[in-house]
Amino acid sequence: MKILAISGSLRAKSSSTSLVEATRLLAPPDVTVTVYDELGSLPHFNPDIDMEGAVLPLVVANLRRMIGEADALVISMPEYAHGVPGSLKNALDWLVSSSEFPGIVVGLINPSHDSFHANAALTEILKTMSARLPAEASVRIPLPKRGMDAEAIATDPALADALRAVMETLVAIEPRERW
Ligand SMILES: Cc1cc2nc3c(=O)[nH]c(=O)nc-3n(C[C@H](O)[C@H](O)[C@H](O)COP(=O)(O)O)c2cc1C
């Protein structure tokens, strides 16, 4: 089982990134979690480049390959002005017409106590892109302290249990090639 974990924040001390890194630390032995680290390197999406026969930028081709190899995705992101961070939306735009994305199972981890607009928007985007979003894997896991790193999250029993539960839900679902 392979999970690709994407943080929608480019901030060095991002809580979203710490959460996806903690997911990697907590993965059971039969699950490999890879944290995507090229979000900030993707070019702005341009449909002129995303055409039959066009040569995709390497970083875009790499994203599609990683999506194709993953059985599930985990996304955690901040809310920016009630919306999805532009860098994450840009990555998703590169995946809209890809053959690798439809049917993929997605877990959403909302790191905030109170934001909900961005998660609702992301859910709508992902459903439009034919992702599968099991309700039990769309969770709010607010961090009790500011600046918690991945190790601090992974060693907090309540946070670790919540992240493990997301992975257990994703692992239990049929991957898209058998869907
Ligand atoms: C430009 C900007 C816009 C933001 N807009 C919102 C917002 O609309 N709602 C909200 O709850 N938080 C908002 N925030 C706060 C971030 O969501 C919050 O700081 C989040 O924890 C940052 O995530 P990160 O630690 O993963 O970078 C905003 C922050 C920034 C920088």
PDB file of C-alpha atoms and ligand atoms in Angstrom:
ATOM      1  CA  MET A   1       0.000   0.000   0.000  1.00  0.00           C
ATOM      2  CA  LYS A   2       1.441   3.342  -1.054  1.00  0.00           C
ATOM      3  CA  ILE A   3       0.146   6.665   0.201  1.00  0.00           C
ATOM      4  CA  LEU A   4       1.235   9.974  -1.283  1.00  0.00           C
ATOM      5  CA  ALA A   5       0.954  12.775   1.264  1.00  0.00           C
ATOM      6  CA  ILE A   6       0.665  16.386   0.108  1.00  0.00           C
ATOM      7  CA  SER A   7       0.887  19.488   2.253  1.00  0.00           C
ATOM      8  CA  GLY A   8      -0.776  22.559   0.785  1.00  0.00           C
ATOM      9  CA  SER A   9       1.560  24.909   2.617  1.00  0.00           C
ATOM     10  CA  LEU A  10       5.010  25.999   1.443  1.00  0.00           C
ATOM     11  CA  ARG A  11       5.784  27.514   4.860  1.00  0.00           C
ATOM     12  CA  ALA A  12       8.955  26.065   6.432  1.00  0.00           C
ATOM     13  CA  LYS A  13       7.300  25.436   9.824  1.00  0.00           C
ATOM     14  CA  SER A  14       3.892  24.527   8.428  1.00  0.00           C
ATOM     15  CA  SER A  15       1.522  22.571  10.656  1.00  0.00           C
ATOM     16  CA  SER A  16       0.034  20.959   7.529  1.00  0.00           C
ATOM     17  CA  THR A  17       3.486  19.696   6.533  1.00  0.00           C
ATOM     18  CA  SER A  18       4.169  18.477  10.079  1.00  0.00           C
ATOM     19  CA  LEU A  19       0.911  16.505   9.976  1.00  0.00           C
ATOM     20  CA  VAL A  20       1.721  14.776   6.693  1.00  0.00           C
ATOM     21  CA  GLU A  21       5.288  14.092   7.910  1.00  0.00           C
ATOM     22  CA  ALA A  22       3.846  12.612  11.116  1.00  0.00           C
ATOM     23  CA  THR A  23       1.606  10.394   8.984  1.00  0.00           C
ATOM     24  CA  ARG A  24       4.771   9.085   7.332  1.00  0.00           C
ATOM     25  CA  LEU A  25       6.378   8.421  10.732  1.00  0.00           C
ATOM     26  CA  LEU A  26       3.287   6.530  11.924  1.00  0.00           C
ATOM     27  CA  ALA A  27       2.763   4.380   8.834  1.00  0.00           C
ATOM     28  CA  PRO A  28       2.366   0.666   9.623  1.00  0.00           C
ATOM     29  CA  PRO A  29       5.039  -1.644   8.158  1.00  0.00           C
ATOM     30  CA  ASP A  30       2.954  -2.577   5.117  1.00  0.00           C
ATOM     31  CA  VAL A  31       2.209   1.062   4.223  1.00  0.00           C
ATOM     32  CA  THR A  32       4.701   3.431   2.599  1.00  0.00           C
ATOM     33  CA  VAL A  33       3.938   7.129   2.929  1.00  0.00           C
ATOM     34  CA  THR A  34       5.839   9.437   0.583  1.00  0.00           C
ATOM     35  CA  VAL A  35       5.657  13.151   1.314  1.00  0.00           C
ATOM     36  CA  TYR A  36       5.431  15.163  -1.911  1.00  0.00           C
ATOM     37  CA  ASP A  37       8.021  17.925  -1.860  1.00  0.00           C
ATOM     38  CA  GLU A  38       7.772  19.577  -5.280  1.00  0.00           C
ATOM     39  CA  LEU A  39       4.605  21.632  -4.840  1.00  0.00           C
ATOM     40  CA  GLY A  40       6.568  24.893  -4.978  1.00  0.00           C
ATOM     41  CA  SER A  41       8.464  23.816  -8.111  1.00  0.00           C
ATOM     42  CA  LEU A  42       5.443  23.184 -10.326  1.00  0.00           C
ATOM     43  CA  PRO A  43       4.996  25.732 -13.116  1.00  0.00           C
ATOM     44  CA  HIS A  44       1.716  27.627 -13.290  1.00  0.00           C
ATOM     45  CA  PHE A  45      -0.856  25.420 -14.943  1.00  0.00           C
ATOM     46  CA  ASN A  46      -1.360  26.207 -18.615  1.00  0.00           C
ATOM     47  CA  PRO A  47      -3.752  24.139 -20.742  1.00  0.00           C
ATOM     48  CA  ASP A  48      -1.591  24.891 -23.804  1.00  0.00           C
ATOM     49  CA  ILE A  49       1.161  22.741 -22.263  1.00  0.00           C
ATOM     50  CA  ASP A  50      -1.270  20.088 -21.049  1.00  0.00           C
ATOM     51  CA  MET A  51      -2.189  18.867 -24.532  1.00  0.00           C
ATOM     52  CA  GLU A  52      -2.085  15.569 -26.396  1.00  0.00           C
ATOM     53  CA  GLY A  53       1.415  15.172 -27.789  1.00  0.00           C
ATOM     54  CA  ALA A  54       2.933  18.059 -25.809  1.00  0.00           C
ATOM     55  CA  VAL A  55       6.007  17.386 -23.703  1.00  0.00           C
ATOM     56  CA  LEU A  56       5.104  17.931 -20.068  1.00  0.00           C
ATOM     57  CA  PRO A  57       7.581  19.662 -17.761  1.00  0.00           C
ATOM     58  CA  LEU A  58       9.515  16.968 -15.890  1.00  0.00           C
ATOM     59  CA  VAL A  59       8.170  18.072 -12.512  1.00  0.00           C
ATOM     60  CA  VAL A  60       4.583  17.698 -13.785  1.00  0.00           C
ATOM     61  CA  ALA A  61       5.312  14.288 -15.305  1.00  0.00           C
ATOM     62  CA  ASN A  62       6.840  13.311 -11.966  1.00  0.00           C
ATOM     63  CA  LEU A  63       3.723  14.394 -10.067  1.00  0.00           C
ATOM     64  CA  ARG A  64       1.516  12.343 -12.385  1.00  0.00           C
ATOM     65  CA  ARG A  65       3.802   9.328 -12.025  1.00  0.00           C
ATOM     66  CA  MET A  66       3.664   9.586  -8.226  1.00  0.00           C
ATOM     67  CA  ILE A  67      -0.125   9.876  -8.317  1.00  0.00           C
ATOM     68  CA  GLY A  68      -0.273   6.855 -10.630  1.00  0.00           C
ATOM     69  CA  GLU A  69       1.860   4.804  -8.257  1.00  0.00           C
ATOM     70  CA  ALA A  70      -0.108   5.772  -5.147  1.00  0.00           C
ATOM     71  CA  ASP A  71      -3.040   3.736  -3.840  1.00  0.00           C
ATOM     72  CA  ALA A  72      -4.274   6.708  -1.839  1.00  0.00           C
ATOM     73  CA  LEU A  73      -3.606  10.378  -1.172  1.00  0.00           C
ATOM     74  CA  VAL A  74      -3.508  12.289   2.089  1.00  0.00           C
ATOM     75  CA  ILE A  75      -3.837  16.064   1.906  1.00  0.00           C
ATOM     76  CA  SER A  76      -3.465  18.620   4.672  1.00  0.00           C
ATOM     77  CA  MET A  77      -3.605  22.327   3.935  1.00  0.00           C
ATOM     78  CA  PRO A  78      -4.203  25.715   5.487  1.00  0.00           C
ATOM     79  CA  GLU A  79      -7.166  27.891   4.567  1.00  0.00           C
ATOM     80  CA  TYR A  80      -6.226  31.092   2.705  1.00  0.00           C
ATOM     81  CA  ALA A  81      -8.948  33.746   2.432  1.00  0.00           C
ATOM     82  CA  HIS A  82     -11.578  31.037   2.820  1.00  0.00           C
ATOM     83  CA  GLY A  83     -10.063  29.122  -0.104  1.00  0.00           C
ATOM     84  CA  VAL A  84      -7.621  26.414  -1.136  1.00  0.00           C
ATOM     85  CA  PRO A  85      -3.982  27.643  -1.243  1.00  0.00           C
ATOM     86  CA  GLY A  86      -3.066  28.566  -4.814  1.00  0.00           C
ATOM     87  CA  SER A  87      -0.043  26.256  -4.943  1.00  0.00           C
ATOM     88  CA  LEU A  88      -2.188  23.232  -4.110  1.00  0.00           C
ATOM     89  CA  LYS A  89      -4.943  24.227  -6.556  1.00  0.00           C
ATOM     90  CA  ASN A  90      -2.227  24.619  -9.196  1.00  0.00           C
ATOM     91  CA  ALA A  91      -1.042  21.048  -8.575  1.00  0.00           C
ATOM     92  CA  LEU A  92      -4.612  19.768  -8.807  1.00  0.00           C
ATOM     93  CA  ASP A  93      -5.163  21.672 -12.062  1.00  0.00           C
ATOM     94  CA  TRP A  94      -2.223  19.740 -13.549  1.00  0.00           C
ATOM     95  CA  LEU A  95      -4.045  16.526 -12.550  1.00  0.00           C
ATOM     96  CA  VAL A  96      -7.535  17.351 -13.847  1.00  0.00           C
ATOM     97  CA  SER A  97      -6.980  15.805 -17.266  1.00  0.00           C
ATOM     98  CA  SER A  98      -4.555  13.110 -16.149  1.00  0.00           C
ATOM     99  CA  SER A  99      -5.517   9.478 -16.464  1.00  0.00           C
ATOM    100  CA  GLU A 100      -3.828   8.716 -13.126  1.00  0.00           C
ATOM    101  CA  PHE A 101      -6.153  10.662 -10.834  1.00  0.00           C
ATOM    102  CA  PRO A 102      -9.749   9.396 -11.244  1.00  0.00           C
ATOM    103  CA  GLY A 103     -10.847   6.923  -8.585  1.00  0.00           C
ATOM    104  CA  ILE A 104      -8.003   7.693  -6.208  1.00  0.00           C
ATOM    105  CA  VAL A 105      -8.944   7.521  -2.521  1.00  0.00           C
ATOM    106  CA  VAL A 106      -8.233  10.737  -0.603  1.00  0.00           C
ATOM    107  CA  GLY A 107      -7.961  11.471   3.099  1.00  0.00           C
ATOM    108  CA  LEU A 108      -8.252  15.121   4.131  1.00  0.00           C
ATOM    109  CA  ILE A 109      -6.689  16.333   7.355  1.00  0.00           C
ATOM    110  CA  ASN A 110      -7.805  19.788   8.409  1.00  0.00           C
ATOM    111  CA  PRO A 111      -5.184  21.157  10.829  1.00  0.00           C
ATOM    112  CA  SER A 112      -7.323  24.083  11.953  1.00  0.00           C
ATOM    113  CA  HIS A 113      -9.679  24.476  14.909  1.00  0.00           C
ATOM    114  CA  ASP A 114     -12.184  26.553  13.030  1.00  0.00           C
ATOM    115  CA  SER A 115     -11.643  26.876   9.260  1.00  0.00           C
ATOM    116  CA  PHE A 116     -14.025  24.926   7.039  1.00  0.00           C
ATOM    117  CA  HIS A 117     -14.483  26.915   3.802  1.00  0.00           C
ATOM    118  CA  ALA A 118     -11.240  25.664   2.211  1.00  0.00           C
ATOM    119  CA  ASN A 119     -11.919  22.030   3.091  1.00  0.00           C
ATOM    120  CA  ALA A 120     -15.419  22.283   1.657  1.00  0.00           C
ATOM    121  CA  ALA A 121     -13.977  23.817  -1.528  1.00  0.00           C
ATOM    122  CA  LEU A 122     -11.271  21.160  -1.766  1.00  0.00           C
ATOM    123  CA  THR A 123     -13.834  18.402  -1.286  1.00  0.00           C
ATOM    124  CA  GLU A 124     -15.894  19.807  -4.161  1.00  0.00           C
ATOM    125  CA  ILE A 125     -12.789  20.067  -6.396  1.00  0.00           C
ATOM    126  CA  LEU A 126     -11.685  16.517  -5.623  1.00  0.00           C
ATOM    127  CA  LYS A 127     -15.164  15.076  -6.203  1.00  0.00           C
ATOM    128  CA  THR A 128     -15.290  16.906  -9.530  1.00  0.00           C
ATOM    129  CA  MET A 129     -11.974  15.219 -10.364  1.00  0.00           C
ATOM    130  CA  SER A 130     -13.555  11.810  -9.549  1.00  0.00           C
ATOM    131  CA  ALA A 131     -11.599  11.181  -6.359  1.00  0.00           C
ATOM    132  CA  ARG A 132     -13.180   9.049  -3.651  1.00  0.00           C
ATOM    133  CA  LEU A 133     -13.436  10.719  -0.248  1.00  0.00           C
ATOM    134  CA  PRO A 134     -14.492   8.354   2.540  1.00  0.00           C
ATOM    135  CA  ALA A 135     -16.157  10.423   5.282  1.00  0.00           C
ATOM    136  CA  GLU A 136     -14.101   8.766   8.049  1.00  0.00           C
ATOM    137  CA  ALA A 137     -10.879   9.912   6.341  1.00  0.00           C
ATOM    138  CA  SER A 138     -11.916  13.589   6.184  1.00  0.00           C
ATOM    139  CA  VAL A 139     -11.003  14.729   9.657  1.00  0.00           C
ATOM    140  CA  ARG A 140     -10.097  17.787  11.659  1.00  0.00           C
ATOM    141  CA  ILE A 141      -6.896  17.274  13.667  1.00  0.00           C
ATOM    142  CA  PRO A 142      -6.089  20.638  15.245  1.00  0.00           C
ATOM    143  CA  LEU A 143      -2.700  20.854  16.858  1.00  0.00           C
ATOM    144  CA  PRO A 144      -2.884  21.748  20.557  1.00  0.00           C
ATOM    145  CA  LYS A 145       0.331  23.824  20.406  1.00  0.00           C
ATOM    146  CA  ARG A 146       1.786  26.126  17.761  1.00  0.00           C
ATOM    147  CA  GLY A 147       4.905  24.936  15.969  1.00  0.00           C
ATOM    148  CA  MET A 148       4.597  21.205  16.745  1.00  0.00           C
ATOM    149  CA  ASP A 149       6.939  19.265  14.478  1.00  0.00           C
ATOM    150  CA  ALA A 150       6.264  15.831  13.024  1.00  0.00           C
ATOM    151  CA  GLU A 151       7.946  13.979  15.894  1.00  0.00           C
ATOM    152  CA  ALA A 152       5.963  15.891  18.513  1.00  0.00           C
ATOM    153  CA  ILE A 153       2.746  15.046  16.658  1.00  0.00           C
ATOM    154  CA  ALA A 154       3.679  11.395  16.174  1.00  0.00           C
ATOM    155  CA  THR A 155       4.443  10.981  19.892  1.00  0.00           C
ATOM    156  CA  ASP A 156       1.202  12.648  21.061  1.00  0.00           C
ATOM    157  CA  PRO A 157      -1.143   9.687  21.693  1.00  0.00           C
ATOM    158  CA  ALA A 158      -4.368  11.440  20.667  1.00  0.00           C
ATOM    159  CA  LEU A 159      -2.919  12.974  17.506  1.00  0.00           C
ATOM    160  CA  ALA A 160      -1.166   9.735  16.566  1.00  0.00           C
ATOM    161  CA  ASP A 161      -4.386   7.741  17.043  1.00  0.00           C
ATOM    162  CA  ALA A 162      -6.285  10.178  14.822  1.00  0.00           C
ATOM    163  CA  LEU A 163      -3.678   9.927  12.056  1.00  0.00           C
ATOM    164  CA  ARG A 164      -3.529   6.135  12.326  1.00  0.00           C
ATOM    165  CA  ALA A 165      -7.329   6.017  12.006  1.00  0.00           C
ATOM    166  CA  VAL A 166      -7.136   7.976   8.741  1.00  0.00           C
ATOM    167  CA  MET A 167      -4.569   5.508   7.375  1.00  0.00           C
ATOM    168  CA  GLU A 168      -6.628   2.516   8.529  1.00  0.00           C
ATOM    169  CA  THR A 169      -9.641   3.875   6.638  1.00  0.00           C
ATOM    170  CA  LEU A 170      -7.600   4.417   3.476  1.00  0.00           C
ATOM    171  CA  VAL A 171      -5.954   0.988   3.661  1.00  0.00           C
ATOM    172  CA  ALA A 172      -9.362  -0.712   3.985  1.00  0.00           C
ATOM    173  CA  ILE A 173     -10.638   0.742   0.698  1.00  0.00           C
ATOM    174  CA  GLU A 174     -10.169  -0.899  -2.673  1.00  0.00           C
ATOM    175  CA  PRO A 175      -7.404   0.843  -4.653  1.00  0.00           C
ATOM    176  CA  ARG A 176      -8.617   2.391  -7.893  1.00  0.00           C
ATOM    177  CA  GLU A 177      -7.188  -0.265 -10.235  1.00  0.00           C
ATOM    178  CA  ARG A 178      -9.620  -2.775  -8.696  1.00  0.00           C
ATOM    179  CA  TRP A 179     -12.397  -0.244  -8.279  1.00  0.00           C
TER     180      TRP A 179
HETATM  181  C1  LIG B   1      -2.722  34.692   3.319  1.00  0.00           C
HETATM  182  C2  LIG B   1      -3.385  33.968   4.455  1.00  0.00           C
HETATM  183  C3  LIG B   1      -4.754  33.855   4.485  1.00  0.00           C
HETATM  184  C4  LIG B   1      -5.373  33.165   5.527  1.00  0.00           C
HETATM  185  N1  LIG B   1      -6.729  33.050   5.524  1.00  0.00           N
HETATM  186  C5  LIG B   1      -7.328  32.303   6.482  1.00  0.00           C
HETATM  187  C6  LIG B   1      -8.746  32.075   6.447  1.00  0.00           C
HETATM  188  O1  LIG B   1      -9.447  32.525   5.565  1.00  0.00           O
HETATM  189  N2  LIG B   1      -9.284  31.312   7.425  1.00  0.00           N
HETATM  190  C7  LIG B   1      -8.531  30.753   8.429  1.00  0.00           C
HETATM  191  O2  LIG B   1      -9.078  30.051   9.288  1.00  0.00           O
HETATM  192  N3  LIG B   1      -7.188  30.957   8.479  1.00  0.00           N
HETATM  193  C8  LIG B   1      -6.586  31.709   7.530  1.00  0.00           C
HETATM  194  N4  LIG B   1      -5.223  31.884   7.560  1.00  0.00           N
HETATM  195  C9  LIG B   1      -4.463  31.252   8.637  1.00  0.00           C
HETATM  196  C10 LIG B   1      -3.852  29.922   8.171  1.00  0.00           C
HETATM  197  O3  LIG B   1      -4.814  29.058   7.651  1.00  0.00           O
HETATM  198  C11 LIG B   1      -3.194  29.266   9.383  1.00  0.00           C
HETATM  199  O4  LIG B   1      -2.160  30.115   9.833  1.00  0.00           O
HETATM  200  C12 LIG B   1      -2.645  27.908   9.079  1.00  0.00           C
HETATM  201  O5  LIG B   1      -2.371  27.230  10.266  1.00  0.00           O
HETATM  202  C13 LIG B   1      -1.362  27.940   8.333  1.00  0.00           C
HETATM  203  O6  LIG B   1      -1.076  26.611   7.936  1.00  0.00           O
HETATM  204  P1  LIG B   1       0.407  26.082   7.843  1.00  0.00           P
HETATM  205  O7  LIG B   1       0.924  26.085   9.266  1.00  0.00           O
HETATM  206  O8  LIG B   1       0.269  24.698   7.309  1.00  0.00           O
HETATM  207  O9  LIG B   1       1.184  26.972   6.945  1.00  0.00           O
HETATM  208  C14 LIG B   1      -4.594  32.583   6.558  1.00  0.00           C
HETATM  209  C15 LIG B   1      -3.197  32.712   6.504  1.00  0.00           C
HETATM  210  C16 LIG B   1      -2.596  33.382   5.456  1.00  0.00           C
HETATM  211  C17 LIG B   1      -1.083  33.455   5.419  1.00  0.00           C
END
